[in-house]
Structures are given as C-alpha cells and as structure tokens.
Short mmCIF file of C-alpha atoms and ligand atoms in Angstrom, two decimals:
data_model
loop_
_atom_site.label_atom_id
_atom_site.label_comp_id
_atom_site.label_asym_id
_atom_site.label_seq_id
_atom_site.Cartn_x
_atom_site.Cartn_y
_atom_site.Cartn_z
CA UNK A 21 -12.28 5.32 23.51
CA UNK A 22 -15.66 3.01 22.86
CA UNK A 23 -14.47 0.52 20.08
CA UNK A 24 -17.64 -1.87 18.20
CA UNK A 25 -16.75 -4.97 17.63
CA UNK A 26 -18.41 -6.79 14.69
CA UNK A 27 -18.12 -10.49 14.01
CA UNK A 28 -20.12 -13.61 12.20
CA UNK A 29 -20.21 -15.71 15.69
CA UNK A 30 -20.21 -15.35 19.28
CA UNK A 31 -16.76 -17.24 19.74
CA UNK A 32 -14.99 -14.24 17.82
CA UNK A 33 -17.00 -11.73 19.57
CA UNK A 34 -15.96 -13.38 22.99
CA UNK A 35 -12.32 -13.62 21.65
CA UNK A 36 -11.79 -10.28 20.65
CA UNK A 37 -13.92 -8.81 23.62
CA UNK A 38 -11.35 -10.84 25.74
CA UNK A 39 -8.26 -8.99 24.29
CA UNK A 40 -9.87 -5.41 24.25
CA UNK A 41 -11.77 -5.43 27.70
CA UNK A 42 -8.77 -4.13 30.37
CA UNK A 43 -8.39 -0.87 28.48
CA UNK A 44 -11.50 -0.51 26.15
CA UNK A 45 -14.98 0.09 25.85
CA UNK A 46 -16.44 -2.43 24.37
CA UNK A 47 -19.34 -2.86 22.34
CA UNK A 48 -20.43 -5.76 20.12
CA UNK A 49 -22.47 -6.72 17.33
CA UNK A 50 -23.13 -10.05 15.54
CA UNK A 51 -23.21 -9.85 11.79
CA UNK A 52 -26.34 -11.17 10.87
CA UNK A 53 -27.84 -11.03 14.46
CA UNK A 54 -30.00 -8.84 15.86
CA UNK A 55 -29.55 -4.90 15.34
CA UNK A 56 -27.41 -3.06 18.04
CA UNK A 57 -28.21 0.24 19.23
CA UNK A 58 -24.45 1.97 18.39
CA UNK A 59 -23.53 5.14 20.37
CA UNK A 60 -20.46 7.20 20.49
CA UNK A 61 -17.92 4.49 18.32
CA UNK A 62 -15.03 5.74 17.85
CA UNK A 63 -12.93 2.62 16.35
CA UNK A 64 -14.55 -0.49 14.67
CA UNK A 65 -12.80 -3.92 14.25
CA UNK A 66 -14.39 -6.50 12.27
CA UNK A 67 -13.66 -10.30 12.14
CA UNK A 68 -16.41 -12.08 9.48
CA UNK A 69 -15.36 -14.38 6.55
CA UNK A 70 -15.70 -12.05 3.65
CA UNK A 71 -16.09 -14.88 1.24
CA UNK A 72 -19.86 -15.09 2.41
CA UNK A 73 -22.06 -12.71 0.69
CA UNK A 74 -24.30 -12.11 3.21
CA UNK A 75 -21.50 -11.14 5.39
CA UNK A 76 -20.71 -8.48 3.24
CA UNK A 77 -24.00 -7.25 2.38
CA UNK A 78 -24.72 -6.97 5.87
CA UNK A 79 -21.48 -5.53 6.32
CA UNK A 80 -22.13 -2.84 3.90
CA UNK A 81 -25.23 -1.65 5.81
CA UNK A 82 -23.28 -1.55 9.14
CA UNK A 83 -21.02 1.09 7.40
CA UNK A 84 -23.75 3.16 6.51
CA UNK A 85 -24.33 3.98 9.66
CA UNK A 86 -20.80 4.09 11.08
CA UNK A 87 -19.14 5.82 8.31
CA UNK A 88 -17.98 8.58 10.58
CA UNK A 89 -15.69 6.15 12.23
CA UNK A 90 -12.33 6.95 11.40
CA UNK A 91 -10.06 3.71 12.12
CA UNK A 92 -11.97 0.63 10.91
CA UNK A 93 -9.63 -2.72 11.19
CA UNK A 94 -10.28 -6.00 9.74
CA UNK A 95 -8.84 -8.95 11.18
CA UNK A 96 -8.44 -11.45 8.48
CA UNK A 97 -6.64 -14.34 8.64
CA UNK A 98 -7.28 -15.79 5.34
CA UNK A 99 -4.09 -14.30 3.70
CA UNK A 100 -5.84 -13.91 0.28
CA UNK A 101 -5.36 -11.11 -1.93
CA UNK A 102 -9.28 -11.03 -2.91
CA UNK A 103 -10.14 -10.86 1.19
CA UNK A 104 -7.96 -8.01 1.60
CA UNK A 105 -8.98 -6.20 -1.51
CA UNK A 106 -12.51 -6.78 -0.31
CA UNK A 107 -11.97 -5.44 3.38
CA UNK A 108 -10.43 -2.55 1.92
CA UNK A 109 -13.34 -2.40 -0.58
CA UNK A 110 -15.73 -2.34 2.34
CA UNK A 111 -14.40 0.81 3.86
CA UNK A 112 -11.60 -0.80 6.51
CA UNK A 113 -8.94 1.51 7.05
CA UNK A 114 -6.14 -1.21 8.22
CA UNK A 115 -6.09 -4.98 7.63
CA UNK A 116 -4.77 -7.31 10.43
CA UNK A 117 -3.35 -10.56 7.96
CA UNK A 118 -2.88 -13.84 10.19
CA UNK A 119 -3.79 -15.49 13.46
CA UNK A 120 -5.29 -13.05 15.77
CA UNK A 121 -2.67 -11.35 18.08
CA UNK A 122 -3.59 -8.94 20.95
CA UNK A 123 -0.58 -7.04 20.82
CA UNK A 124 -1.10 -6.32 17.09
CA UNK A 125 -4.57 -5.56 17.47
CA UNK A 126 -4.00 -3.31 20.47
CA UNK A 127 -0.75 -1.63 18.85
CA UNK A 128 -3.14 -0.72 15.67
CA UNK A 129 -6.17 0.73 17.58
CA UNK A 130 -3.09 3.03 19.82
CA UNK A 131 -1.36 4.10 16.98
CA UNK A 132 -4.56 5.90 15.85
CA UNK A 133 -4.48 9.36 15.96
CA UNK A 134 -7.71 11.26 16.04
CA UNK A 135 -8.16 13.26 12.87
CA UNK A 136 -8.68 16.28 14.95
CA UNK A 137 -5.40 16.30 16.49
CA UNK A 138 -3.43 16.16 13.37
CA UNK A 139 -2.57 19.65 11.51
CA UNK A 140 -5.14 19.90 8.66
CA UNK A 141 -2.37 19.43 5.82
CA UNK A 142 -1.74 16.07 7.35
CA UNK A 143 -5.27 15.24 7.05
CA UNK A 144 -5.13 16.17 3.33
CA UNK A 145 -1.99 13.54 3.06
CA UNK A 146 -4.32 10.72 4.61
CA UNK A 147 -7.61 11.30 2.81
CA UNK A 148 -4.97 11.47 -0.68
CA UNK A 149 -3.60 7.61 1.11
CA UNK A 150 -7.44 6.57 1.94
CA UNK A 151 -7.91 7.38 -2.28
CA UNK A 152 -4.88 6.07 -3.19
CA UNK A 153 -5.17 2.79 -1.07
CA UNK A 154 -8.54 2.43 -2.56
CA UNK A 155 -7.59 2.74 -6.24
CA UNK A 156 -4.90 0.22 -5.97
CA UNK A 157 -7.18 -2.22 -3.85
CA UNK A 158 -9.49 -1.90 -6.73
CA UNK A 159 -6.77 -2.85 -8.86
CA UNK A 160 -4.99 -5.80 -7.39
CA UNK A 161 -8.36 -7.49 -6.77
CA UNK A 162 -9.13 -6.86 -10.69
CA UNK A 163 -5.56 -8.22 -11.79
CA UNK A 164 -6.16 -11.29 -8.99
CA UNK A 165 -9.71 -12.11 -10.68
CA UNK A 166 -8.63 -11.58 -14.20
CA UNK A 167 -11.12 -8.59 -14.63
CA UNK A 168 -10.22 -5.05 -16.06
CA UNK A 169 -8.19 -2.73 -14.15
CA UNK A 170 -9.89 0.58 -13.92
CA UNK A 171 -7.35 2.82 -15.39
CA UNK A 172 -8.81 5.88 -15.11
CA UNK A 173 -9.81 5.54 -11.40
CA UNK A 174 -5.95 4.59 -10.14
CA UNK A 175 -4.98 7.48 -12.24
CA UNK A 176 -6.91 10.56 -10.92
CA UNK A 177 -6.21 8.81 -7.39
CA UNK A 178 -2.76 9.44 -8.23
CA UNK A 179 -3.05 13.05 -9.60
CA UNK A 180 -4.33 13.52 -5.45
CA UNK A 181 -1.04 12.23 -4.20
CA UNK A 182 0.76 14.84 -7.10
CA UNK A 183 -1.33 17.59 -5.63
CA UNK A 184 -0.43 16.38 -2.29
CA UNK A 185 3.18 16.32 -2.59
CA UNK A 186 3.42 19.61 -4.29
CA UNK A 187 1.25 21.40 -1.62
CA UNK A 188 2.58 19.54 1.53
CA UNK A 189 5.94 18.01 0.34
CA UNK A 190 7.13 13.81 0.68
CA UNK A 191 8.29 14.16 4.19
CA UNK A 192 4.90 14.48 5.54
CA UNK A 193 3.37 11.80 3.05
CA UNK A 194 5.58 9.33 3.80
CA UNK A 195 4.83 10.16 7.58
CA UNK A 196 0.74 10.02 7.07
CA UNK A 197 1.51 6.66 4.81
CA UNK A 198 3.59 4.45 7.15
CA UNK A 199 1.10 5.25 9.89
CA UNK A 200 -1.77 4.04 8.32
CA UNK A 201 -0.96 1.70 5.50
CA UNK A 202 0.56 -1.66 5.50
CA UNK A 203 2.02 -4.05 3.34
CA UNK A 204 1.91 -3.79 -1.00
CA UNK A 205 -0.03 -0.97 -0.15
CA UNK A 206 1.80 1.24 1.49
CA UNK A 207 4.75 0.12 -0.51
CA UNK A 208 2.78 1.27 -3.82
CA UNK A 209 1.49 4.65 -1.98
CA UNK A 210 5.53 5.31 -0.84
CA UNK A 211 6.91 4.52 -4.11
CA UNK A 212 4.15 6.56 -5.91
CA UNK A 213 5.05 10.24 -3.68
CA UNK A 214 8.72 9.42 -4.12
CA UNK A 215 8.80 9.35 -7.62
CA UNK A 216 6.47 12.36 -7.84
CA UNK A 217 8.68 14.78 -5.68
CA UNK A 218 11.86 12.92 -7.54
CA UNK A 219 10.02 14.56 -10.87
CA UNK A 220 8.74 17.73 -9.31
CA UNK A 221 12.59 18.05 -7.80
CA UNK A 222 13.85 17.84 -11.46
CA UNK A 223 11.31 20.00 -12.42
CA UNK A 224 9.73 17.53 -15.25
CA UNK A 225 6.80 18.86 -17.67
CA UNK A 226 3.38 17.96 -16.01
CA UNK A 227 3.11 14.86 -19.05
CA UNK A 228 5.97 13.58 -17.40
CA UNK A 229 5.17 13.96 -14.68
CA UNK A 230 1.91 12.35 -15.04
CA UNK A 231 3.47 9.18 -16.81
CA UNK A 232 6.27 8.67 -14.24
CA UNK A 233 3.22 8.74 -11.30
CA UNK A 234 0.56 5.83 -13.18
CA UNK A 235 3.87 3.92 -14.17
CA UNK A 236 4.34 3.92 -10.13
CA UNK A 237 0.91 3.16 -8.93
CA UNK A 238 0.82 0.25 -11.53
CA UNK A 239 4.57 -0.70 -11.04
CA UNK A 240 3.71 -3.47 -8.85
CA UNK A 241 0.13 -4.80 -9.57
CA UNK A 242 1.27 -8.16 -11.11
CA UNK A 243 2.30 -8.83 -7.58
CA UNK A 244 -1.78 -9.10 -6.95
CA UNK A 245 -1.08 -13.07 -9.08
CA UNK A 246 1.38 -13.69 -6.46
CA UNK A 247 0.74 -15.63 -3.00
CA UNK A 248 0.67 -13.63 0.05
CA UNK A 249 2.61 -16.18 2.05
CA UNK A 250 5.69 -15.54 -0.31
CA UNK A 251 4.81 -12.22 -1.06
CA UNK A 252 4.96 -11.46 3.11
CA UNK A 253 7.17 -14.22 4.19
CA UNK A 254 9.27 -12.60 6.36
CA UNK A 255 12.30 -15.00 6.61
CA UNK A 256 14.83 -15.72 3.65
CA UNK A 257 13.40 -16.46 0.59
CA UNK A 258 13.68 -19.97 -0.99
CA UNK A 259 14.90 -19.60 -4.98
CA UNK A 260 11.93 -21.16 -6.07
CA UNK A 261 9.89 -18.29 -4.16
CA UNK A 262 12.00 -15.93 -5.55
CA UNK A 263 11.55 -16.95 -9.27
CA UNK A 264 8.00 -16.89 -8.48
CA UNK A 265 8.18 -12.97 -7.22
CA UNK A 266 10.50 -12.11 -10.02
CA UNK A 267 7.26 -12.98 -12.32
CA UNK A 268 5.36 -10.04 -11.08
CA UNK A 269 6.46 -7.69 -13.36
CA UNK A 270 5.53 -9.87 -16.79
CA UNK A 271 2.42 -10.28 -14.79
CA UNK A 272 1.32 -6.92 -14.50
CA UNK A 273 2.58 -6.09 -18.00
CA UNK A 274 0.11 -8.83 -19.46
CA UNK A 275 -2.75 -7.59 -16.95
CA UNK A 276 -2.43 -3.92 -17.95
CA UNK A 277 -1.50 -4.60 -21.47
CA UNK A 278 -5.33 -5.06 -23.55
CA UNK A 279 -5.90 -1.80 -21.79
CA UNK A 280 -5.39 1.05 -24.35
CA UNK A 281 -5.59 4.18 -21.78
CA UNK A 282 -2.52 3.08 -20.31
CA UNK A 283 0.51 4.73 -22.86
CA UNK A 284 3.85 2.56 -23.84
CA UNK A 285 6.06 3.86 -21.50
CA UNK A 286 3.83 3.29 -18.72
CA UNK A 287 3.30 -0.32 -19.91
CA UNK A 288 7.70 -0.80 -20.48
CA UNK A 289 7.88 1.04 -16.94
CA UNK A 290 5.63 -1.81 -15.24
CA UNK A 291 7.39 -4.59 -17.08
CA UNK A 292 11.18 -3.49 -16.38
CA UNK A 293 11.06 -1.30 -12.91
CA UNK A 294 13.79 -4.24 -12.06
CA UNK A 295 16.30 -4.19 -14.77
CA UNK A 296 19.73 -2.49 -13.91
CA UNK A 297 21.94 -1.04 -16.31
CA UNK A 298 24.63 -3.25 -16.12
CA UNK A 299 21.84 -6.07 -17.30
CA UNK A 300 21.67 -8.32 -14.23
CA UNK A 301 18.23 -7.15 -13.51
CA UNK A 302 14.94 -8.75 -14.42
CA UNK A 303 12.40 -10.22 -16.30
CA UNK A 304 14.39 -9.09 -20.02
CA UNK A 305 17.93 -8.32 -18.68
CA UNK A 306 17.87 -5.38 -20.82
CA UNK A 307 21.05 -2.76 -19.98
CA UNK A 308 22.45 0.62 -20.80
CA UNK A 309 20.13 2.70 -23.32
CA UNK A 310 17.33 0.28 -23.58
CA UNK A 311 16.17 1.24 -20.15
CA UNK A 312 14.30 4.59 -20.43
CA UNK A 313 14.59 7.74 -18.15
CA UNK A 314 10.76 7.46 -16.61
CA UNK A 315 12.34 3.55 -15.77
CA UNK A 316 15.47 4.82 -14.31
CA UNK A 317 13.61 7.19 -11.88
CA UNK A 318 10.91 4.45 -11.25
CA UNK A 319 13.39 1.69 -10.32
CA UNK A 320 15.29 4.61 -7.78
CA UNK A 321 12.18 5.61 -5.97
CA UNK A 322 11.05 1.34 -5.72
CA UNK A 323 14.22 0.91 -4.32
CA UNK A 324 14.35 3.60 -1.99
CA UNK A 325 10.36 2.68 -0.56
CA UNK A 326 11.59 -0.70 -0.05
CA UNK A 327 14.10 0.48 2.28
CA UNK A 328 12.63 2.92 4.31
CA UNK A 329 9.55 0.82 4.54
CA UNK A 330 7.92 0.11 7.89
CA UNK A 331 7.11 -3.72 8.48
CA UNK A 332 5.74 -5.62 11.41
CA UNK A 333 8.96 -7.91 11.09
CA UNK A 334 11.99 -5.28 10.38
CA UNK A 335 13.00 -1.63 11.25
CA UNK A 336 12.64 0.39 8.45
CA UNK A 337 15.40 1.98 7.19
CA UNK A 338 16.17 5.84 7.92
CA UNK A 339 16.53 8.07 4.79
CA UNK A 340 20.51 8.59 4.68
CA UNK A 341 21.15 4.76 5.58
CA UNK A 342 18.49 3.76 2.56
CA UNK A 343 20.78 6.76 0.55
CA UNK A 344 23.67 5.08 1.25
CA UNK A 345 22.70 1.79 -0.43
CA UNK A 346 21.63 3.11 -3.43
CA UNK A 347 24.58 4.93 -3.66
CA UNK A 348 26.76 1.43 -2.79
CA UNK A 349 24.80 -0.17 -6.04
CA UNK A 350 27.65 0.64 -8.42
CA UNK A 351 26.77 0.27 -12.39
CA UNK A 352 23.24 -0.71 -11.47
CA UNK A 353 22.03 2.66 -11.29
CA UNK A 354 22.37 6.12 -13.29
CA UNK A 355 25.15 7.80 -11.62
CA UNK A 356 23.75 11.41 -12.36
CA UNK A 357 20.17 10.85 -11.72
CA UNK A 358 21.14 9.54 -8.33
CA UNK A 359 22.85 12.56 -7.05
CA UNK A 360 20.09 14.25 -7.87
CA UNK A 361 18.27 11.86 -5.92
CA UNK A 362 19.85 13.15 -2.69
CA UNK A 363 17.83 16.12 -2.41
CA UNK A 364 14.64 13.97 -2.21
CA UNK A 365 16.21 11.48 -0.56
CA UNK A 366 17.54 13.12 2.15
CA UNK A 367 15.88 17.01 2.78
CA UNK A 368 12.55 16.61 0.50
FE1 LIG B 25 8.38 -4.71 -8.28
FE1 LIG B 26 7.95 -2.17 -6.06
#
C-alpha cells in the first residue's frame, strides 16, 4: 500500500519515512517545496504546524488533488483543540495527538480497511461519521474561538446518523465509529446513534426524536473550552481537574445559548446531561421532576458511550458489562426507562 507523506521540513519527512519504510511504500512531499509527481496513494499522513497559514493553504491544494484518498492522518502534537478542529477541517480522517509513536502510527494506517471491502451499508455508516465528525469539528473550534456555532449544519449532520440508524441499526454504527473516530469525537458520534435508536426503540414522534439527537451532538461542546491534557489525561484525575471538566456543561449552555435555532429543551439538555435524580449530579444539582424525559434518555445513552468507548489507554467496555453498571447506579437513574434501555443496550 503506497502511503505520501507530507511535512513542513525534511527532519519530519526523514522521521516519519524512518518509521514507515520496512513495510511501506513511501513517498514524500515537502509542504511548501517543490511539487511531487503523486501516483497510486493510497494513505496520506501529514505532520506540518497548522498554526502557519501557508501551511494550510498549501495544504488545501494538496487535497485537491488527493481527495480520493481514503485514510488521511495528521500527526499533531500540539494537543490544541483549534489544531485538531483544523486537521479535521482540512479533510484528515484520523488525528494522531502527542509525540510521534511508530506503533500508533503503524496501528492507524493497518486498521484501515479499504472502502471496497466493507459491505456498502457500512460505507453509508462511515460517510454519516465523516459528516458527523465534521459538523462537530466545526463546532468545537467555533465554541473554542468564541465564534457562532453553526446550528443548522450539526443538525442536518445529525438527521444522517437518524437515517443511518434506522436503515442499518446501532450495532453497525457503533462498529464503523470506533474504527475510525477517536477521542470527543467519537464519544459525541456514539452518544448521538445511541440516543437515536434509544428513541426509535421507544418509538418517539420524529420532533422528538429530532430534539433528543441535536441535544446529543451538542451535549458535550462546552468541553471544546476545556484543555486537552485534562480532557485526555489518562491517569486519575486531580479534584481541581475535575472541577474544571465538571464546567463543560455551563460552558456549552452559554456558547449555544444567543443562538435562537437551538429550542429550550435542547439548551436544558446540554446544560444538565449530568444531573441524577437523586440530585448529586452536576452543574445545578437539580433531582426528581425537574430533570426532563429528553435529559433522562440523554444522560443514559452519555453514560453508556462512555463505557463502551474505545481508547488508546483502556479496553472498552462490552455492551452487557457497560449494562450492568447502569443498572448498579441505583436512584441515579429512571428505573423504567432503563429497562427499556436493555433492548438497545444489549440486542440493538
Ligand atoms: Fe458531558
Ligand atoms: Fe458526554
């Protein structure tokens, strides 16, 4: 498999070369250098400080050309949230976060599957990811620069997953997103399909429906104000890390809040997807009726992603053990709308 390699100076190009070389073919390209003559590419990695704009203008061009690529990693080991929006902005398909590791680099470009070998409803799961990962890129680099979150774009991207989900069902979306997706990502994109087959499995009207899915793609973009290095830390928290994380919900309420396309509930769904009914949840400590159904279901389905989600650090959790703990959170969850969680928890 011939992989390009494009970097902004010859010691990254020689470093990466180095680590793909024994089982690659290896092409190479200096941003800003002289222009390459590309053949057959059939994975791209990129290492360039995207906080240069010529780096990205000339980054943009390369794409152009090599848009029929289908796995496109950046390594980036700035961990800032406007970096990674921006690689994702500029077409890559995975983001590498940290110092520069072969194994990671080589486990991402084997885990790719060519698009041809997958069954062509699995392919509609990943382009529905590819939108989906977009939208909420788009978003958390708005929310992180203060600028206005486009509503309307994270919206339809959801009403793709919806479509998704109905036609394919979650198993295979939460298969197609833990390959790809990494991260606040692909915890957004999991939490998103489970609470849209949690409302198709209760059968909700289609305005439900279509509240309970934005309140999930915009559950968790306050987290976009929040450091990477505590939002990925992968050892215990410290308390003053955690009472920074536990801000992200006030966070995204305020970000989302001047916007008036995005309803009430939605907006209350964003700010309290971490209450618990018996009130020892967060930011307002509300408890009992003051949490709303569309709330109720969100906080299940966060939950539940969290568990089962796949990180570089931890196994993730199978579906039954992930049931289990729910089930084991006594008085901090609706008893009845869990049991009817077990359907899409377990054989959805
Ligand atoms: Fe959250
Ligand atoms: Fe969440």
């Amino acid at each position: 498999m011939p992989v390009h390699v494009a970097a902004d100076s010859t010691a990254k190009i020689a470093q990466i070369r180095a680590m793909l070389d024994r089982k690659y073919a290896v092409t190479t390209e200096l941003i800003g250098g002289m222009s390459v003559q590309r053949s057959e590419v059939h994975a791209l990695v990129v290492k360039a400080d995207l906080r240069v704009l010529d780096n990205i203008a000339t980054l943009k061009r390369l794409f152009q050309g090599l848009s029929n690529v289908k796995k496109r990693i950046f390594l980036v080991d700035e961990t800032a949230h406007l970096t990674v929006s921006q690689a994702y902005a500029l077409g890559a398909t995975s983001v590498l976060l940290g110092p520069l590791s072969q194994a990671k680099l080589l486990a991402e470009l084997a885990e790719h599957v060519p698009d041809e070998s997958l069954p062509s409803d699995a392919r509609g799961s990943e382009a529905a990811a590819s939108a989906g990962e977009i939208a909420l890129a788009s978003m958390f680099s708005a929310v992180a620069s203060g600028m206005p979150v486009d509503v309307s774009g994270a919206k339809s991207a959801a009403a793709k997953i919806a479509d998704c989900i109905e036609e394919n069902g979650l198993s295979d979306w939460l298969t197609a997103v833990r390959r790809h997706h990494e991260g606040t990502y692909q915890h957004c994109l999991l939490v998103t399909g489970i609470a849209i087959d949690f409302g198709l499995s209760l059968g909700v009207p289609k305005s439900d429906l279509e509240r309970l899915y934005s309140a999930a793609m915009f559950h968790d973009v306050g987290k976009a104000t929040i450091p990477l290095a505590i939002l990925d830390k992968t050892g215990r928290l410290a308390p003053q890390e955690r009472a920074i994380i536990e801000t992200h919900p006030v966070a995204g309420y305020d970000a989302l809040k001047k916007n008036n396309s995005i309803s009430a509930e939605v907006l209350d769904a964003v700010r309290h997807h971490h209450e618990f009914l018996d009130g020892s949840g967060y930011p307002d400590g509300l408890c009992g009726e003051s949490i709303r159904d569309i709330v109720r279901m969100l906080t299940i389905s966060d939950i539940f992603a969290a568990l089962i989600e796949q990180r570089s650090y931890r196994q993730a959790m199978s579906r039954p053990q992930a049931y289990e703990i729910l089930r084991g959170m006594t008085g901090k969850l609706e008893k009845p709308l869990l049991n009817a969680f077990k359907e899409v928890a377990l054989s959805r």
